[in-house]
CSV table of C-alpha atoms in Angstrom, one decimal:
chain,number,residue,atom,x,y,z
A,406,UNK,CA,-18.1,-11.8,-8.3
A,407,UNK,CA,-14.9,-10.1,-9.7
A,408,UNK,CA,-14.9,-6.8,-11.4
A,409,UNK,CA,-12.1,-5.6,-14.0
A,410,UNK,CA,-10.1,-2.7,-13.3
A,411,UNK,CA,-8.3,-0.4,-15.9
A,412,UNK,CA,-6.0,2.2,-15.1
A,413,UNK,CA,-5.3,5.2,-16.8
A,414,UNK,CA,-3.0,8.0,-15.5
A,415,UNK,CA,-3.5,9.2,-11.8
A,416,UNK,CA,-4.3,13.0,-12.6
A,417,UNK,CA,-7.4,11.8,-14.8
A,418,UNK,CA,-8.4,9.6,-12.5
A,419,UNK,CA,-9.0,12.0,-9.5
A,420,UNK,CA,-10.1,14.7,-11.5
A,421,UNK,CA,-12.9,12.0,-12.6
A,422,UNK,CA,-13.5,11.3,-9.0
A,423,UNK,CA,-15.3,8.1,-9.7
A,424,UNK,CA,-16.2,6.0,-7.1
A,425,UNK,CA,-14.8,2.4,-7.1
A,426,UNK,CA,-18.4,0.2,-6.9
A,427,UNK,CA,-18.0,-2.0,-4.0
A,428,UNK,CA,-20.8,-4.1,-4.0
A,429,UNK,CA,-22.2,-5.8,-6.9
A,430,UNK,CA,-25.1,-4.2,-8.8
A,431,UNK,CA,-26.8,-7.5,-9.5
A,432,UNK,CA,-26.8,-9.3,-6.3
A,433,UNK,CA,-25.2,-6.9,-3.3
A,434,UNK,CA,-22.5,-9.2,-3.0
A,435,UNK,CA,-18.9,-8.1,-2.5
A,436,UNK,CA,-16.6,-7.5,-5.3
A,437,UNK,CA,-12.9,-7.7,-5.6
A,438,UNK,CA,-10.3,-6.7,-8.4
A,439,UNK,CA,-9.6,-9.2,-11.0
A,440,UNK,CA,-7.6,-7.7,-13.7
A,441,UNK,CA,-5.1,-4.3,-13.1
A,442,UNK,CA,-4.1,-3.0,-17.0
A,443,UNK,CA,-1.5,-0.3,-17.7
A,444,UNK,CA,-2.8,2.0,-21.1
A,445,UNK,CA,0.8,3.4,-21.4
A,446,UNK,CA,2.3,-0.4,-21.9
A,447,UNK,CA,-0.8,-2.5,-22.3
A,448,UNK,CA,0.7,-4.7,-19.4
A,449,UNK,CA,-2.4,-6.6,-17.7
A,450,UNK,CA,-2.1,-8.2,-14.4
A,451,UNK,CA,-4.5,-10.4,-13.3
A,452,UNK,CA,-5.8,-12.3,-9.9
A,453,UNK,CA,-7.7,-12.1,-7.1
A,454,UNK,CA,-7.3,-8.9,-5.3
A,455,UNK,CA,-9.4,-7.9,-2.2
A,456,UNK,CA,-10.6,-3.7,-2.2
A,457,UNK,CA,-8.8,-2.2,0.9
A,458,UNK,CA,-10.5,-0.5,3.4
A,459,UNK,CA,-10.7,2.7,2.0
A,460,UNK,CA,-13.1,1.8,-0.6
A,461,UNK,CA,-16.1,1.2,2.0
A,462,UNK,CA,-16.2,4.9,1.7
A,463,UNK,CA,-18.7,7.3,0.5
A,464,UNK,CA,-17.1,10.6,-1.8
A,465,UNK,CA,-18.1,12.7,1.3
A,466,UNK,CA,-16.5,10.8,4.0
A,467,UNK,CA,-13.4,10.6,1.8
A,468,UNK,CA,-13.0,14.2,1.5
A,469,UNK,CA,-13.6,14.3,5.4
A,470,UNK,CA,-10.6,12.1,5.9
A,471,UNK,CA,-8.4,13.8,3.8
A,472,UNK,CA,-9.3,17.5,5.3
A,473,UNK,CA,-8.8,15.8,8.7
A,474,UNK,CA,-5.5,14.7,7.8
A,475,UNK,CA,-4.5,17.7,5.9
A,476,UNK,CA,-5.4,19.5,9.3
A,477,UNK,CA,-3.3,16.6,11.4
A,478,UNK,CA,-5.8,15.6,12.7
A,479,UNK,CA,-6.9,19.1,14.7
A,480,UNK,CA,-10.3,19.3,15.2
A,481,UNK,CA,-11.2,23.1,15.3
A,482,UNK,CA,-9.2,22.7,12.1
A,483,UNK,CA,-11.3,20.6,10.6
A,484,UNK,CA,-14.2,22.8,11.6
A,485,UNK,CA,-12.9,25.8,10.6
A,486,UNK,CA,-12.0,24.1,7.1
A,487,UNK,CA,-15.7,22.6,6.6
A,488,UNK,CA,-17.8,25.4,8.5
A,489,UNK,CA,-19.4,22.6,10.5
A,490,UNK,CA,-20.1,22.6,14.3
A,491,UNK,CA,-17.7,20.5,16.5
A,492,UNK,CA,-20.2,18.2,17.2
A,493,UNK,CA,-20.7,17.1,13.4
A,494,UNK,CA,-17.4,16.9,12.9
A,495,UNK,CA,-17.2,14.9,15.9
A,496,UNK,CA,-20.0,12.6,14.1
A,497,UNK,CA,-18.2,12.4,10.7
A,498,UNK,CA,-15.3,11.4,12.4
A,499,UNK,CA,-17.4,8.5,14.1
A,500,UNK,CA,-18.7,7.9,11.1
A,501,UNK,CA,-15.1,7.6,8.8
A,502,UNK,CA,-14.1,5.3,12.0
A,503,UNK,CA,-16.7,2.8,11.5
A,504,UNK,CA,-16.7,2.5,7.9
A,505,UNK,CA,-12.9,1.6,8.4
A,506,UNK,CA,-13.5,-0.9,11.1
A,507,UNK,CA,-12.0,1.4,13.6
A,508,UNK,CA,-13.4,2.6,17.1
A,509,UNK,CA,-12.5,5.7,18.8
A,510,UNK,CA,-10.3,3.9,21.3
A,511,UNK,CA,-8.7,1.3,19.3
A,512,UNK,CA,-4.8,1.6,19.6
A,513,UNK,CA,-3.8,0.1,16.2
Protein backbone atom coordinates (compact mmCIF):
# COMPACT_ATOMS: atom_id res chain seq x y z
CA UNK A 1 0.00 0.00 0.00
CA UNK A 2 1.36 3.53 -0.61
CA UNK A 3 0.33 6.48 1.36
CA UNK A 4 0.54 10.34 0.05
CA UNK A 5 2.62 12.69 1.80
CA UNK A 6 2.14 16.58 1.81
CA UNK A 7 4.55 18.89 3.19
CA UNK A 8 3.99 22.01 4.61
CA UNK A 9 6.68 24.17 6.35
CA UNK A 10 9.03 22.46 8.92
CA UNK A 11 8.06 24.74 12.10
CA UNK A 12 4.25 23.66 11.58
CA UNK A 13 5.05 20.40 11.23
CA UNK A 14 6.84 19.76 14.52
CA UNK A 15 4.76 21.95 16.45
CA UNK A 16 1.93 19.50 15.11
CA UNK A 17 4.03 16.63 16.24
CA UNK A 18 2.10 14.17 14.22
CA UNK A 19 3.12 10.84 13.93
CA UNK A 20 3.98 9.48 10.37
CA UNK A 21 1.38 6.10 10.38
CA UNK A 22 3.59 3.29 9.50
CA UNK A 23 1.50 0.51 9.06
CA UNK A 24 -1.61 0.46 7.19
CA UNK A 25 -4.93 0.95 9.02
CA UNK A 26 -6.82 -1.47 6.95
CA UNK A 27 -4.65 -4.49 6.72
CA UNK A 28 -1.30 -3.95 9.10
CA UNK A 29 0.79 -4.03 6.14
CA UNK A 30 3.77 -1.69 5.65
CA UNK A 31 3.46 1.58 3.99
CA UNK A 32 5.81 3.64 1.99
CA UNK A 33 5.72 7.35 0.52
CA UNK A 34 4.24 7.77 -2.78
CA UNK A 35 3.83 11.36 -3.49
CA UNK A 36 6.19 14.31 -1.69
CA UNK A 37 4.25 18.02 -2.61
CA UNK A 38 5.77 21.42 -1.88
CA UNK A 39 2.52 24.08 -0.74
CA UNK A 40 4.95 27.09 -1.40
CA UNK A 41 5.47 25.92 -5.35
CA UNK A 42 2.87 23.27 -5.77
CA UNK A 43 5.83 21.03 -7.02
CA UNK A 44 4.74 17.19 -6.53
CA UNK A 45 7.19 14.49 -6.66
CA UNK A 46 6.14 11.18 -6.98
CA UNK A 47 7.54 7.29 -6.54
CA UNK A 48 8.16 4.76 -4.48
CA UNK A 49 9.95 5.79 -1.33
CA UNK A 50 10.67 3.47 1.59
CA UNK A 51 10.02 5.23 5.56
CA UNK A 52 13.58 5.26 7.13
CA UNK A 53 14.23 3.83 10.27
CA UNK A 54 13.27 6.48 12.32
CA UNK A 55 9.67 6.23 11.69
CA UNK A 56 9.38 2.66 13.61
CA UNK A 57 9.26 5.02 16.49
CA UNK A 58 6.75 5.75 19.04
CA UNK A 59 6.50 9.97 20.11
CA UNK A 60 8.13 8.81 23.44
CA UNK A 61 11.04 6.98 22.28
CA UNK A 62 11.61 9.88 19.87
CA UNK A 63 11.88 12.41 22.44
CA UNK A 64 14.25 9.83 24.28
CA UNK A 65 16.61 9.80 21.42
CA UNK A 66 16.74 13.22 20.94
CA UNK A 67 17.35 14.12 24.93
CA UNK A 68 20.04 11.39 24.66
CA UNK A 69 21.65 13.03 21.90
CA UNK A 70 21.16 16.46 23.11
CA UNK A 71 23.08 15.01 26.31
CA UNK A 72 25.83 13.23 23.89
CA UNK A 73 25.01 10.51 24.74
CA UNK A 74 25.77 10.71 28.77
CA UNK A 75 23.68 8.72 30.67
CA UNK A 76 23.37 10.43 34.13
CA UNK A 77 22.57 13.20 31.69
CA UNK A 78 19.85 11.69 30.43
CA UNK A 79 18.63 10.75 33.83
CA UNK A 80 19.01 13.88 35.26
CA UNK A 81 17.06 15.44 32.11
CA UNK A 82 14.03 12.83 32.43
CA UNK A 83 14.04 12.24 36.32
CA UNK A 84 14.16 8.60 35.57
CA UNK A 85 16.34 5.91 37.39
CA UNK A 86 19.47 4.63 35.47
CA UNK A 87 18.09 1.50 35.08
CA UNK A 88 14.97 2.78 32.89
CA UNK A 89 16.98 4.85 31.05
CA UNK A 90 19.10 1.91 30.50
CA UNK A 91 15.74 0.16 29.21
CA UNK A 92 14.63 2.99 26.92
CA UNK A 93 17.77 2.97 25.45
CA UNK A 94 17.34 -0.83 24.77
CA UNK A 95 14.30 -0.16 23.68
CA UNK A 96 15.21 2.98 20.95
CA UNK A 97 18.08 0.27 19.84
CA UNK A 98 15.72 -2.37 18.89
CA UNK A 99 13.17 -0.44 17.19
CA UNK A 100 16.20 0.83 14.94
CA UNK A 101 17.47 -2.53 14.27
CA UNK A 102 20.43 -1.80 16.45
CA UNK A 103 22.00 -4.00 19.36
CA UNK A 104 23.96 -2.63 22.16
CA UNK A 105 27.15 -3.97 20.72
CA UNK A 106 26.79 -3.47 17.09
CA UNK A 107 29.80 -1.37 15.68
CA UNK A 108 28.01 0.31 12.76
Amino acid sequence: MQVTVTTSSLASSEAAMKRLPTTCPSCGSQLEIAELHCTACDTTVRGAYPLDRFAALSGEDEQFLLTFLAARGNLKEVQDRLDLSYPTVRGRLDRVLAALGLSGDDKS
